[in-house]
Coordinates of C-alpha atoms in Angstrom, one line a residue:
V1 CA -25.1 -43.7 -22.3
F2 CA -25.6 -46.8 -20.2
A3 CA -25.1 -45.6 -17.0
Q4 CA -28.0 -45.4 -16.1
A5 CA -29.8 -47.9 -17.3
L6 CA -26.6 -50.2 -15.4
L7 CA -27.9 -48.0 -12.0
Q8 CA -31.2 -49.6 -11.6
E9 CA -32.2 -52.2 -9.0
D10 CA -32.1 -56.1 -9.5
L11 CA -30.3 -55.8 -12.2
L12 CA -29.3 -59.9 -12.7
E13 CA -33.9 -60.0 -13.3
R14 CA -33.8 -57.1 -15.9
S15 CA -31.0 -58.7 -17.8
A16 CA -32.8 -61.6 -17.9
A17 CA -36.0 -60.3 -17.9
L18 CA -33.8 -58.1 -21.4
F19 CA -33.1 -61.8 -23.1
E20 CA -35.7 -63.4 -22.5
A21 CA -38.0 -60.4 -24.5
A22 CA -35.1 -60.0 -27.2
G23 CA -34.4 -62.5 -27.8
N24 CA -38.2 -62.8 -29.0
G25 CA -37.7 -59.4 -31.0
A26 CA -39.0 -57.2 -28.6
V27 CA -37.2 -54.1 -27.0
L28 CA -37.7 -53.7 -23.0
R29 CA -37.4 -49.7 -22.7
K30 CA -38.5 -49.8 -19.6
V31 CA -36.4 -52.5 -18.0
F32 CA -32.9 -51.2 -18.9
P33 CA -34.2 -47.0 -19.3
I34 CA -31.8 -45.1 -21.0
P35 CA -31.6 -41.4 -22.3
Q36 CA -33.6 -41.2 -25.6
P37 CA -31.3 -40.3 -28.8
E38 CA -31.1 -36.8 -28.8
G39 CA -32.9 -34.6 -31.8
K40 CA -36.1 -36.1 -34.1
F41 CA -36.0 -38.2 -36.4
Q42 CA -36.3 -36.5 -39.5
A43 CA -38.5 -37.9 -43.5
T44 CA -36.9 -36.0 -46.7
R45 CA -39.2 -36.4 -50.0
V46 CA -36.6 -37.4 -53.0
D47 CA -37.8 -38.1 -55.8
G48 CA -41.0 -38.2 -54.9
Q49 CA -40.4 -41.1 -52.1
L50 CA -40.2 -39.9 -48.6
L51 CA -37.4 -41.5 -46.9
T52 CA -35.8 -41.3 -43.7
D53 CA -33.0 -38.5 -43.7
P54 CA -29.3 -39.9 -43.1
Q55 CA -28.8 -37.1 -40.1
S56 CA -31.5 -39.4 -37.9
Y57 CA -29.4 -41.9 -37.9
R58 CA -26.5 -39.5 -36.0
R59 CA -28.2 -39.7 -33.2
Y60 CA -27.2 -43.4 -32.5
D61 CA -23.8 -42.6 -32.7
P62 CA -22.7 -43.1 -29.1
Y63 CA -25.0 -45.8 -29.1
A64 CA -23.5 -47.7 -31.6
A65 CA -20.6 -46.3 -30.6
A66 CA -20.5 -47.5 -26.7
I67 CA -21.7 -50.9 -28.0
A68 CA -18.6 -51.5 -29.9
S69 CA -16.5 -50.3 -27.1
L70 CA -17.0 -53.0 -25.0
D71 CA -14.5 -55.6 -24.4
T72 CA -16.6 -59.2 -25.4
A73 CA -14.9 -61.1 -24.3
A74 CA -15.1 -59.6 -20.1
L75 CA -18.4 -59.7 -21.6
A76 CA -18.6 -63.5 -21.3
A77 CA -16.5 -63.6 -19.0
A78 CA -19.1 -62.4 -16.9
F79 CA -21.9 -64.7 -17.8
H80 CA -19.6 -67.5 -17.2
R81 CA -19.2 -66.2 -13.9
F82 CA -22.3 -65.3 -13.3
R83 CA -24.5 -67.4 -15.1
P84 CA -26.0 -69.4 -11.6
L85 CA -27.1 -65.7 -10.2
L86 CA -28.7 -64.4 -13.7
E87 CA -30.2 -68.3 -14.3
E88 CA -32.3 -68.3 -11.3
A89 CA -32.9 -64.2 -11.8
Y90 CA -34.2 -66.3 -14.6
A91 CA -36.1 -69.1 -13.4
N92 CA -38.1 -66.6 -10.8
L93 CA -39.5 -65.1 -14.4
G94 CA -41.1 -67.5 -14.6
F95 CA -38.7 -69.7 -17.5
R96 CA -36.5 -72.8 -16.9
A97 CA -33.4 -71.7 -15.2
E98 CA -31.3 -73.9 -18.4
D99 CA -33.1 -71.8 -20.4
M100 CA -31.8 -68.9 -19.7
D101 CA -27.8 -69.6 -21.5
N102 CA -30.5 -70.7 -25.0
A103 CA -32.8 -66.7 -24.6
L104 CA -29.9 -64.7 -24.6
I105 CA -28.2 -66.8 -27.9
A106 CA -31.7 -65.7 -29.7
A107 CA -31.4 -62.8 -28.6
L108 CA -28.0 -62.2 -29.8
D109 CA -29.5 -64.0 -32.9
Q110 CA -32.0 -61.1 -33.3
V111 CA -29.3 -58.7 -34.2
L112 CA -27.8 -59.9 -36.9
A113 CA -30.9 -61.8 -38.1
A114 CA -32.3 -58.2 -39.1
P115 CA -32.0 -56.7 -42.6
V116 CA -29.5 -54.3 -43.8
L117 CA -30.4 -51.8 -46.8
E118 CA -28.4 -51.1 -48.9
K119 CA -30.9 -47.8 -49.1
P120 CA -33.4 -46.1 -46.9
A121 CA -36.6 -48.0 -47.4
E122 CA -39.2 -45.7 -48.3
L123 CA -42.4 -44.3 -45.7
V124 CA -45.5 -43.4 -45.1
A125 CA -46.4 -40.8 -42.9
D126 CA -49.5 -41.7 -39.9
V127 CA -50.6 -39.1 -37.7
N128 CA -47.7 -39.0 -35.3
T129 CA -45.3 -41.6 -36.9
Y130 CA -43.7 -43.6 -40.1
T131 CA -44.2 -46.8 -41.2
Y132 CA -42.9 -48.6 -43.9
R133 CA -44.2 -48.4 -47.2
D134 CA -42.7 -52.3 -48.0
Q135 CA -44.6 -54.5 -45.1
S136 CA -42.2 -57.0 -44.9
L137 CA -40.3 -54.2 -43.8
E138 CA -42.4 -53.3 -41.2
D139 CA -43.8 -56.5 -40.4
L140 CA -40.3 -57.3 -38.6
T141 CA -39.4 -57.6 -34.6
P142 CA -39.2 -54.4 -32.9
L143 CA -36.3 -54.8 -32.3
A144 CA -34.9 -55.1 -36.4
K145 CA -37.0 -52.2 -37.3
Q146 CA -34.4 -50.4 -33.9
L147 CA -31.4 -51.3 -35.9
L148 CA -32.9 -50.0 -39.2
R149 CA -33.6 -47.2 -37.4
M150 CA -29.7 -46.1 -37.0
G151 CA -28.8 -46.1 -40.0
P152 CA -26.6 -48.9 -41.7
R153 CA -23.1 -48.2 -40.2
N154 CA -24.6 -48.3 -36.9
Q155 CA -26.6 -51.2 -37.7
A156 CA -23.1 -53.0 -38.9
L157 CA -21.5 -52.0 -35.6
V158 CA -24.1 -53.0 -33.5
Q159 CA -24.7 -56.7 -35.4
E160 CA -20.3 -56.8 -35.9
Q161 CA -20.6 -57.4 -31.4
A162 CA -23.2 -59.0 -31.3
K163 CA -21.3 -61.5 -33.6
R164 CA -18.5 -61.0 -31.3
L165 CA -20.4 -61.6 -28.2
R166 CA -21.9 -64.5 -29.6
A167 CA -18.4 -67.0 -30.5
A168 CA -17.1 -65.8 -27.4
L169 CA -20.1 -67.1 -25.5
L170 CA -19.9 -70.1 -27.4
Q171 CA -16.3 -70.7 -27.1
E172 CA -16.0 -70.9 -23.1

């Protein structure tokens, strides 16, 4: 699922940009282009409410499975090994090199902070898209809303890996 993204040039610079953006709740699809989920987002009416069709969550199963399969100890070790190069790439983007590791932790914290919905949230159909009826959900960062679109099971897999990676990074 992520092979195409890893074949990009300037991988260290792209990683540094991703850390910074995700730490601010943004999703940079152009930095690490990955294939779009198969199929289209589906909504359904239940008791008069427009909700995400649970079938739409399955579109994200391969992504969540790929993230869940990552070896967090190996990722943390690679991060620490390549830290000087990542710091240099981060500095080349105009940031302070010594803030790079904080940007990565902030990115993981953004993933962990996304709310987990006990039941599907009500949607409002716009012209070409859907928004959340609940303004507090609509006001979430793009990263948090992306996690919600993955569905609770996939979101739990991603958040558990973020928790493990964060712990592994801070151990070293």
